[in-house]
GROMACS .gro file of C-alpha atoms in nm:
model
  403
    1MET     CA    1  -8.321  -6.596  -3.285
    2HIS     CA    2  -8.265  -6.517  -2.869
    3ARG     CA    3  -7.989  -6.783  -2.956
    4ALA     CA    4  -7.856  -6.562  -3.237
    5PHE     CA    5  -7.803  -6.272  -2.977
    6ARG     CA    6  -7.606  -6.487  -2.761
    7ARG     CA    7  -7.402  -6.583  -3.041
    8GLY     CA    8  -7.354  -6.218  -3.135
    9ASP     CA    9  -7.240  -6.110  -2.805
   10ARG     CA   10  -7.027  -6.353  -2.709
   11ARG     CA   11  -6.816  -6.239  -3.018
   12ALA     CA   12  -6.864  -5.866  -2.885
   13TRP     CA   13  -6.720  -6.009  -2.522
   14ALA     CA   14  -6.426  -6.174  -2.717
   15ASP     CA   15  -6.313  -5.837  -2.959
   16ASP     CA   16  -6.372  -5.655  -2.670
   17ARG     CA   17  -6.132  -5.845  -2.503
   18ALA     CA   18  -5.898  -5.922  -2.737
   19ARG     CA   19  -5.904  -5.512  -2.817
   20ARG     CA   20  -5.820  -5.468  -2.378
   21ASP     CA   21  -5.559  -5.698  -2.412
   22GLY     CA   22  -5.391  -5.562  -2.713
   23GLU     CA   23  -5.405  -5.191  -2.503
   24ARG     CA   24  -5.251  -5.362  -2.194
   25CYS     CA   25  -4.972  -5.530  -2.402
   26GLY     CA   26  -4.871  -5.222  -2.605
   27ARG     CA   27  -4.852  -5.043  -2.307
   28ARG     CA   28  -4.641  -5.352  -2.102
   29ALA     CA   29  -4.387  -5.288  -2.480
   30ASP     CA   30  -4.406  -4.953  -2.413
   31ALA     CA   31  -4.215  -4.972  -2.068
   32ARG     CA   32  -3.959  -5.212  -2.194
   33ALA     CA   33  -3.648  -5.060  -2.300
   34PRO     CA   34  -3.406  -5.084  -2.487
   35ARG     CA   35  -3.669  -5.268  -2.704
   36ALA     CA   36  -3.755  -5.113  -2.958
   37ARG     CA   37  -4.203  -5.081  -2.967
   38SER     CA   38  -4.305  -5.224  -3.223
   39VAL     CA   39  -4.071  -5.589  -3.081
   40GLY     CA   40  -4.273  -5.521  -2.809
   41ARG     CA   41  -4.646  -5.595  -2.938
   42GLU     CA   42  -4.525  -5.867  -3.163
   43GLY     CA   43  -4.383  -5.991  -2.839
   44CYS     CA   44  -4.807  -5.952  -2.732
   45ALA     CA   45  -4.900  -6.133  -3.005
   46ARG     CA   46  -4.648  -6.417  -2.885
   47ASP     CA   47  -4.782  -6.373  -2.507
   48LEU     CA   48  -5.119  -6.417  -2.665
   49GLY     CA   49  -5.037  -6.735  -2.816
   50LEU     CA   50  -5.169  -6.673  -3.152
   51GLY     CA   51  -4.796  -6.776  -3.317
   52ALA     CA   52  -4.627  -6.508  -3.470
   53ALA     CA   53  -4.260  -6.595  -3.519
   54ARG     CA   54  -3.988  -6.444  -3.335
   55ALA     CA   55  -3.933  -6.098  -3.360
   56PRO     CA   56  -3.556  -5.996  -3.421
   57VAL     CA   57  -3.428  -5.783  -3.161
   58ALA     CA   58  -3.363  -5.419  -3.236
   59GLU     CA   59  -3.090  -5.242  -3.208
   60PRO     CA   60  -3.050  -4.928  -2.940
   61ARG     CA   61  -3.121  -4.650  -3.001
   62GLY     CA   62  -2.876  -4.446  -3.187
   63GLY     CA   63  -2.698  -4.668  -3.288
   64GLY     CA   64  -2.787  -4.611  -3.687
   65GLU     CA   65  -2.712  -4.284  -3.631
   66ALA     CA   66  -2.373  -4.382  -3.410
   67ARG     CA   67  -2.303  -4.579  -3.745
   68ARG     CA   68  -2.394  -4.336  -4.019
   69ALA     CA   69  -2.175  -4.038  -3.818
   70GLY     CA   70  -1.876  -4.243  -3.834
   71ALA     CA   71  -1.831  -4.366  -4.156
   72PRO     CA   72  -1.773  -4.019  -4.270
   73ARG     CA   73  -1.466  -4.009  -3.989
   74ARG     CA   74  -1.359  -4.296  -4.048
   75GLY     CA   75  -1.361  -4.218  -4.472
   76ARG     CA   76  -1.170  -3.865  -4.356
   77ALA     CA   77  -0.882  -4.073  -4.090
   78VAL     CA   78  -0.833  -4.309  -4.466
   79LYS     CA   79  -0.769  -3.987  -4.703
   80ARG     CA   80  -0.524  -3.826  -4.401
   81ARG     CA   81  -0.369  -4.119  -4.368
   82GLY     CA   82  -0.352  -4.197  -4.782
   83PHE     CA   83  -0.169  -3.817  -4.761
   84ALA     CA   84   0.029  -3.895  -4.484
   85ILE     CA   85   0.214  -4.183  -4.712
   86LEU     CA   86   0.238  -4.021  -4.999
   87LEU     CA   87   0.390  -3.699  -4.858
   88ALA     CA   88   0.679  -3.882  -4.656
   89PHE     CA   89   0.732  -4.082  -4.989
   90LEU     CA   90   0.772  -3.743  -5.079
   91VAL     CA   91   1.021  -3.607  -4.849
   92VAL     CA   92   1.210  -3.953  -4.876
   93GLY     CA   93   1.248  -3.887  -5.171
   94ALA     CA   94   1.352  -3.566  -5.192
   95LEU     CA   95   1.603  -3.560  -4.897
   96LEU     CA   96   1.787  -3.859  -5.074
   97ARG     CA   97   1.772  -3.627  -5.392
   98VAL     CA   98   1.973  -3.341  -5.246
   99ALA     CA   99   2.163  -3.530  -4.968
  100VAL     CA  100   2.304  -3.807  -5.192
  101GLY     CA  101   2.536  -3.651  -5.548
  102PRO     CA  102   2.872  -3.641  -5.694
  103VAL     CA  103   3.151  -3.486  -5.588
  104ALA     CA  104   3.466  -3.367  -5.731
  105VAL     CA  105   3.785  -3.594  -5.529
  106ASP     CA  106   4.124  -3.704  -5.610
  107GLY     CA  107   4.116  -3.950  -5.915
  108GLY     CA  108   3.767  -3.875  -6.039
  109ILE     CA  109   3.360  -3.808  -5.919
  110ALA     CA  110   3.260  -4.010  -5.624
  111LEU     CA  111   2.936  -4.025  -5.472
  112ARG     CA  112   2.832  -3.907  -5.114
  113LEU     CA  113   2.575  -3.903  -4.885
  114GLY     CA  114   2.574  -3.585  -4.674
  115VAL     CA  115   2.444  -3.155  -4.703
  116PRO     CA  116   2.561  -2.948  -4.916
  117SER     CA  117   2.638  -2.597  -4.975
  118GLY     CA  118   2.605  -2.352  -5.169
  119GLU     CA  119   2.580  -2.321  -5.520
  120VAL     CA  120   2.548  -2.784  -5.471
  121LEU     CA  121   2.220  -2.695  -5.286
  122SER     CA  122   2.071  -2.461  -5.484
  123LEU     CA  123   2.072  -2.739  -5.761
  124ARG     CA  124   1.979  -3.015  -5.637
  125GLY     CA  125   1.690  -2.824  -5.520
  126LEU     CA  126   1.581  -2.719  -5.813
  127SER     CA  127   1.649  -3.085  -5.959
  128VAL     CA  128   1.379  -3.197  -5.708
  129LEU     CA  129   1.120  -2.926  -5.762
  130SER     CA  130   1.191  -2.957  -6.129
  131ALA     CA  131   1.157  -3.387  -6.077
  132LEU     CA  132   0.816  -3.244  -5.815
  133VAL     CA  133   0.643  -3.031  -6.125
  134VAL     CA  134   0.688  -3.300  -6.394
  135GLY     CA  135   0.567  -3.578  -6.171
  136ALA     CA  136   0.302  -3.354  -6.082
  137ALA     CA  137   0.208  -3.286  -6.446
  138LEU     CA  138   0.234  -3.693  -6.572
  139GLY     CA  139   0.010  -3.798  -6.193
  140LEU     CA  140  -0.265  -3.522  -6.346
  141SER     CA  141  -0.286  -3.629  -6.714
  142GLY     CA  142  -0.318  -3.954  -6.668
  143LEU     CA  143  -0.589  -3.876  -6.421
  144SER     CA  144  -0.740  -3.594  -6.702
  145LEU     CA  145  -0.748  -3.896  -6.923
  146GLN     CA  146  -0.811  -4.159  -6.732
  147THR     CA  147  -1.125  -4.037  -6.630
  148LEU     CA  148  -1.222  -3.867  -6.953
  149LEU     CA  149  -1.209  -4.230  -7.129
  150ARG     CA  150  -1.343  -4.430  -6.832
  151ASN     CA  151  -1.076  -4.633  -6.848
  152PRO     CA  152  -0.763  -4.709  -6.593
  153LEU     CA  153  -0.546  -4.780  -6.895
  154ALA     CA  154  -0.516  -4.477  -7.022
  155SER     CA  155  -0.177  -4.340  -7.014
  156PRO     CA  156   0.026  -4.017  -7.162
  157PHE     CA  157   0.306  -4.321  -7.227
  158VAL     CA  158   0.055  -4.627  -7.293
  159LEU     CA  159  -0.181  -4.479  -7.549
  160GLY     CA  160   0.132  -4.309  -7.741
  161ILE     CA  161   0.039  -3.973  -7.615
  162SER     CA  162   0.416  -3.926  -7.497
  163SER     CA  163   0.543  -4.074  -7.841
  164GLY     CA  164   0.298  -3.805  -8.012
  165ALA     CA  165   0.441  -3.555  -7.805
  166GLY     CA  166   0.795  -3.613  -7.912
  167PHE     CA  167   0.771  -3.705  -8.214
  168GLY     CA  168   0.649  -3.279  -8.257
  169VAL     CA  169   0.898  -3.161  -8.101
  170ALA     CA  170   1.133  -3.364  -8.254
  171CYS     CA  171   0.948  -3.181  -8.577
  172VAL     CA  172   0.990  -2.849  -8.449
  173LEU     CA  173   1.353  -2.873  -8.412
  174VAL     CA  174   1.391  -3.024  -8.723
  175LEU     CA  175   1.193  -2.697  -8.895
  176GLY     CA  176   1.417  -2.485  -8.623
  177TYR     CA  177   1.753  -2.622  -8.817
  178LEU     CA  178   1.653  -2.646  -9.178
  179PHE     CA  179   1.514  -2.266  -9.132
  180ALA     CA  180   1.781  -2.173  -8.901
  181TRP     CA  181   1.602  -2.075  -8.653
  182GLY     CA  182   1.705  -1.996  -8.317
  183GLY     CA  183   1.581  -2.263  -8.012
  184ASN     CA  184   1.334  -2.188  -7.827
  185TRP     CA  185   1.171  -2.377  -7.531
  186VAL     CA  186   0.779  -2.249  -7.603
  187GLY     CA  187   0.779  -2.364  -8.002
  188GLU     CA  188   0.944  -2.708  -7.882
  189ALA     CA  189   0.641  -2.709  -7.609
  190PHE     CA  190   0.405  -2.591  -7.861
  191GLY     CA  191   0.511  -2.902  -8.111
  192ALA     CA  192   0.501  -3.084  -7.764
  193VAL     CA  193   0.121  -2.993  -7.705
  194THR     CA  194  -0.009  -3.057  -8.068
  195GLY     CA  195   0.139  -3.359  -8.142
  196ALA     CA  196   0.035  -3.490  -7.810
  197ALA     CA  197  -0.364  -3.382  -7.912
  198VAL     CA  198  -0.348  -3.524  -8.258
  199ALA     CA  199  -0.245  -3.850  -8.125
  200LEU     CA  200  -0.519  -3.867  -7.816
  201ALA     CA  201  -0.740  -3.699  -8.098
  202ILE     CA  202  -0.671  -4.073  -8.309
  203VAL     CA  203  -0.659  -4.286  -8.037
  204SER     CA  204  -0.979  -4.215  -7.892
  205ARG     CA  205  -1.118  -4.248  -8.230
  206PHE     CA  206  -0.985  -4.572  -8.306
  207GLY     CA  207  -1.061  -4.695  -7.943
  208ARG     CA  208  -1.432  -4.665  -7.968
  209GLY     CA  209  -1.686  -4.909  -7.966
  210GLY     CA  210  -2.041  -4.977  -7.819
  211ASP     CA  211  -2.046  -4.879  -7.477
  212GLY     CA  212  -1.757  -4.606  -7.405
  213HIS     CA  213  -1.374  -4.738  -7.494
  214ASP     CA  214  -1.284  -5.069  -7.537
  215PRO     CA  215  -0.970  -5.159  -7.346
  216THR     CA  216  -0.780  -5.386  -7.540
  217THR     CA  217  -0.803  -5.157  -7.856
  218LEU     CA  218  -0.755  -4.908  -7.650
  219VAL     CA  219  -0.412  -5.043  -7.595
  220LEU     CA  220  -0.298  -5.148  -7.929
  221ALA     CA  221  -0.403  -4.823  -8.103
  222GLY     CA  222  -0.202  -4.699  -7.854
  223VAL     CA  223   0.056  -4.886  -7.908
  224ILE     CA  224   0.060  -4.870  -8.254
  225LEU     CA  225   0.048  -4.545  -8.282
  226GLY     CA  226   0.346  -4.515  -8.037
  227SER     CA  227   0.535  -4.688  -8.241
  228ILE     CA  228   0.468  -4.496  -8.573
  229PHE     CA  229   0.515  -4.173  -8.422
  230SER     CA  230   0.884  -4.283  -8.300
  231ALA     CA  231   0.969  -4.407  -8.619
  232GLY     CA  232   0.866  -4.039  -8.759
  233THR     CA  233   1.131  -3.912  -8.414
  234VAL     CA  234   1.421  -4.132  -8.544
  235LEU     CA  235   1.396  -4.045  -8.923
  236ALA     CA  236   1.386  -3.680  -8.793
  237GLU     CA  237   1.717  -3.757  -8.555
  238HIS     CA  238   1.832  -3.859  -8.941
  239LEU     CA  239   1.747  -3.500  -9.061
  240VAL     CA  240   1.962  -3.247  -8.776
  241PRO     CA  241   2.375  -3.287  -8.791
  242HIS     CA  242   2.528  -3.518  -8.528
  243GLY     CA  243   2.552  -3.293  -8.313
  244LEU     CA  244   2.168  -3.214  -8.220
  245ARG     CA  245   2.160  -3.613  -8.290
  246GLY     CA  246   2.275  -3.665  -7.936
  247ASP     CA  247   2.123  -3.431  -7.740
  248LEU     CA  248   1.752  -3.529  -7.948
  249LEU     CA  249   1.853  -3.854  -7.807
  250SER     CA  250   1.933  -3.842  -7.499
  251TRP     CA  251   1.619  -3.585  -7.485
  252MET     CA  252   1.414  -3.964  -7.611
  253ALA     CA  253   1.522  -4.133  -7.337
  254GLY     CA  254   1.330  -3.903  -7.074
  255ARG     CA  255   1.591  -3.663  -6.874
  256LEU     CA  256   1.589  -3.457  -6.661
  257PRO     CA  257   1.802  -3.148  -6.715
  258GLU     CA  258   2.044  -3.134  -6.498
  259ILE     CA  259   2.072  -2.778  -6.410
  260PRO     CA  260   1.742  -2.674  -6.489
  261ASP     CA  261   1.601  -2.288  -6.640
  262ARG     CA  262   1.426  -2.127  -6.339
  263GLY     CA  263   1.206  -1.970  -6.621
  264ILE     CA  264   1.070  -2.287  -6.778
  265LEU     CA  265   1.049  -2.405  -6.489
  266GLY     CA  266   0.858  -2.180  -6.384
  267LEU     CA  267   0.628  -2.147  -6.682
  268VAL     CA  268   0.588  -2.552  -6.599
  269ALA     CA  269   0.481  -2.501  -6.281
  270ALA     CA  270   0.233  -2.220  -6.336
  271VAL     CA  271   0.026  -2.527  -6.638
  272VAL     CA  272   0.020  -2.751  -6.393
  273VAL     CA  273  -0.105  -2.529  -6.050
  274LEU     CA  274  -0.377  -2.398  -6.338
  275ALA     CA  275  -0.491  -2.772  -6.442
  276TRP     CA  276  -0.472  -2.855  -6.130
  277LEU     CA  277  -0.707  -2.540  -5.992
  278SER     CA  278  -0.912  -2.620  -6.273
  279LEU     CA  279  -0.929  -3.008  -6.211
  280ALA     CA  280  -1.059  -2.943  -5.853
  281ALA     CA  281  -1.307  -2.709  -5.965
  282ARG     CA  282  -1.518  -2.998  -6.132
  283ALA     CA  283  -1.445  -3.250  -5.908
  284ARG     CA  284  -1.806  -3.387  -5.800
  285ALA     CA  285  -1.832  -3.290  -6.244
  286LEU     CA  286  -1.587  -3.632  -6.228
  287ASP     CA  287  -1.725  -3.820  -6.028
  288VAL     CA  288  -2.053  -3.815  -6.169
  289SER     CA  289  -1.866  -3.845  -6.518
  290MET     CA  290  -1.781  -4.167  -6.420
  291LEU     CA  291  -2.164  -4.272  -6.464
  292SER     CA  292  -2.308  -4.344  -6.741
  293ASP     CA  293  -2.444  -4.054  -7.007
  294ASP     CA  294  -2.781  -4.037  -6.968
  295GLU     CA  295  -2.731  -4.075  -6.528
  296ALA     CA  296  -2.469  -3.769  -6.588
  297ARG     CA  297  -2.633  -3.543  -6.817
  298SER     CA  298  -2.933  -3.611  -6.538
  299SER     CA  299  -2.720  -3.479  -6.277
  300GLY     CA  300  -2.652  -3.161  -6.432
  301VAL     CA  301  -2.359  -3.228  -6.577
  302MET     CA  302  -2.262  -3.058  -6.908
  303LEU     CA  303  -2.031  -3.356  -7.097
  304ALA     CA  304  -1.935  -3.156  -7.363
  305GLY     CA  305  -1.778  -2.939  -7.273
  306LEU     CA  306  -1.675  -3.168  -6.945
  307ARG     CA  307  -1.447  -3.364  -7.242
  308GLY     CA  308  -1.376  -3.058  -7.414
  309ASN     CA  309  -1.180  -2.983  -7.050
  310LEU     CA  310  -1.008  -3.270  -7.001
  311PHE     CA  311  -0.840  -3.353  -7.334
  312TRP     CA  312  -0.714  -3.104  -7.309
  313THR     CA  313  -0.584  -3.042  -6.972
  314GLY     CA  314  -0.440  -3.367  -7.095
  315GLY     CA  315  -0.265  -3.320  -7.427
  316ILE     CA  316  -0.135  -2.972  -7.245
  317LEU     CA  317  -0.007  -3.151  -6.960
  318ALA     CA  318   0.187  -3.445  -7.133
  319GLY     CA  319   0.320  -3.210  -7.386
  320VAL     CA  320   0.454  -2.977  -7.167
  321ALA     CA  321   0.614  -3.256  -6.944
  322VAL     CA  322   0.737  -3.410  -7.296
  323ALA     CA  323   0.901  -3.073  -7.378
  324TYR     CA  324   1.089  -2.990  -7.110
  325ALA     CA  325   1.160  -3.392  -6.944
  326GLY     CA  326   1.130  -3.564  -7.260
  327PRO     CA  327   0.936  -3.937  -7.294
  328ILE     CA  328   0.882  -4.040  -6.926
  329GLY     CA  329   0.671  -4.420  -6.881
  330PHE     CA  330   0.453  -4.512  -6.655
  331VAL     CA  331   0.410  -4.252  -6.353
  332GLY     CA  332   0.105  -4.111  -6.530
  333LEU     CA  333  -0.051  -4.449  -6.470
  334VAL     CA  334   0.074  -4.615  -6.173
  335GLY     CA  335   0.019  -4.233  -5.993
  336PRO     CA  336  -0.298  -4.235  -6.034
  337HIS     CA  337  -0.366  -4.559  -5.925
  338LEU     CA  338  -0.188  -4.540  -5.627
  339ALA     CA  339  -0.342  -4.198  -5.516
  340ARG     CA  340  -0.685  -4.433  -5.599
  341ARG     CA  341  -0.568  -4.714  -5.369
  342LEU     CA  342  -0.486  -4.499  -5.080
  343LEU     CA  343  -0.765  -4.245  -5.161
  344GLY     CA  344  -1.076  -4.371  -5.305
  345PRO     CA  345  -1.238  -4.350  -5.603
  346HIS     CA  346  -1.366  -3.976  -5.525
  347HIS     CA  347  -1.136  -3.678  -5.707
  348ALA     CA  348  -1.179  -3.420  -5.431
  349ALA     CA  349  -0.892  -3.581  -5.340
  350LEU     CA  350  -0.772  -3.792  -5.669
  351VAL     CA  351  -0.706  -3.475  -5.772
  352PRO     CA  352  -0.407  -3.400  -5.551
  353GLY     CA  353  -0.353  -3.729  -5.465
  354SER     CA  354  -0.282  -3.780  -5.810
  355ALA     CA  355  -0.035  -3.547  -5.844
  356LEU     CA  356   0.125  -3.597  -5.537
  357ALA     CA  357   0.177  -3.964  -5.601
  358GLY     CA  358   0.337  -3.894  -5.967
  359ALA     CA  359   0.598  -3.626  -5.780
  360ALA     CA  360   0.684  -3.826  -5.467
  361LEU     CA  361   0.738  -4.153  -5.794
  362LEU     CA  362   0.933  -3.880  -5.972
  363VAL     CA  363   1.148  -3.762  -5.773
  364THR     CA  364   1.239  -4.108  -5.528
  365ALA     CA  365   1.295  -4.237  -5.921
  366ASP     CA  366   1.519  -3.936  -5.970
  367ALA     CA  367   1.735  -3.943  -5.639
  368ALA     CA  368   1.773  -4.342  -5.713
  369ARG     CA  369   1.926  -4.301  -5.989
  370GLN     CA  370   2.224  -4.080  -5.887
  371VAL     CA  371   2.324  -4.409  -5.720
  372ILE     CA  372   2.344  -4.576  -6.037
  373ASP     CA  373   2.661  -4.523  -6.169
  374LEU     CA  374   2.752  -4.824  -6.538
  375GLY     CA  375   3.032  -4.669  -6.614
  376SER     CA  376   2.914  -4.451  -6.934
  377GLY     CA  377   2.758  -4.226  -6.651
  378ARG     CA  378   2.380  -4.209  -6.512
  379LEU     CA  379   2.085  -4.375  -6.623
  380PRO     CA  380   1.811  -4.119  -6.717
  381VAL     CA  381   1.519  -4.073  -6.526
  382GLY     CA  382   1.309  -4.237  -6.869
  383VAL     CA  383   1.491  -4.570  -6.880
  384LEU     CA  384   1.432  -4.643  -6.480
  385THR     CA  385   1.085  -4.542  -6.405
  386ALA     CA  386   1.001  -4.808  -6.741
  387LEU     CA  387   1.224  -5.087  -6.584
  388ALA     CA  388   0.984  -5.044  -6.274
  389GLY     CA  389   0.677  -4.967  -6.427
  390GLY     CA  390   0.670  -5.207  -6.592
  391PRO     CA  391   0.673  -5.475  -6.385
  392ALA     CA  392   0.437  -5.238  -6.120
  393PHE     CA  393   0.207  -5.215  -6.475
  394LEU     CA  394   0.219  -5.556  -6.511
  395TRP     CA  395   0.170  -5.681  -6.158
  396LEU     CA  396  -0.185  -5.433  -6.179
  397LEU     CA  397  -0.335  -5.605  -6.453
  398ARG     CA  398  -0.257  -5.951  -6.256
  399LYS     CA  399  -0.413  -5.821  -5.965
  400GLY     CA  400  -0.734  -5.729  -6.207
  401ALA     CA  401  -0.719  -5.312  -6.082
  402PHE     CA  402  -0.808  -5.164  -6.484
  403ARG     CA  403  -1.183  -5.449  -6.426
   0.00000   0.00000   0.00000
């Protein structure tokens, strides 16, 4: 028994010594700077020969907080740089559109680079404004459709919505001719919005799969539906006299008005501003809606109302743009993608960025077409955007931007 007591004393003495050594090493670790206390205590285990693995050195105090504080600053810097690039793009295109234009010379018409004056400057300024408004409408329409369908391929032109709007306008023109109605842009806009909404509803129905909208099926449905509406528009051409047929063909190619009507342009601009404000007010809900339905509902987003808003916003913007300038392709597709690459995925920046990108693209295209004359007049802006937007669309597909 005496030996048992002695073994117990030795065990208690060893435990007490280990406790004192641990406290001493803890105080020594607390005094070490700038290493963290946890690292110091693990170092004590190594000093005591307990075989602890070498602990990683902790980062200096405040490093995590500094990194977290720097992330928003970097994000804001990226957005400022992106907006600056888009704004510079728009300003350069607008200056070129104002400075370059045809002037009357001896023997015909020639292009001249310079600052116009008087009525010429006013007309060119209105042309810039009309291209800006239509481009912003197409950019916002493309963003609305891409968010609604959760599909980066969605755009008014690719999905056949522009063709549907064009068919609606053609129907209004034919009915106006048959029943001797006067020309009314509001009626044409109503026909365009109706045609765009019908086309969007059909494409959305046929493109829906088990887990949302399938990109391939969506594009195929849009191409087929666009062909059907285009054939219907051509059929409508043969129901109007030859005088109207030429205007209808020119409008179908996508042509900005040479002399914009201030009243109609004001109505289109008002629609674009209202759509912009509506989308900007729902920016956070739009971000959440890109998640699954269950995640979006658990975050408190009313998906039915939001999708209805996106449906009509995309359809109305596409219809108004087509009624004013005809079907102009690829601006609604490339504009949101350009904004997304420069500004990031958040809709608080994407909404103004898509409008700005669409406006910059169309204003620049309108400026470029002023110097392209193939002998029979300048190209319609819709032809130029298709020639430039088609390769850009293929490049985005090649880069995997739609995955």
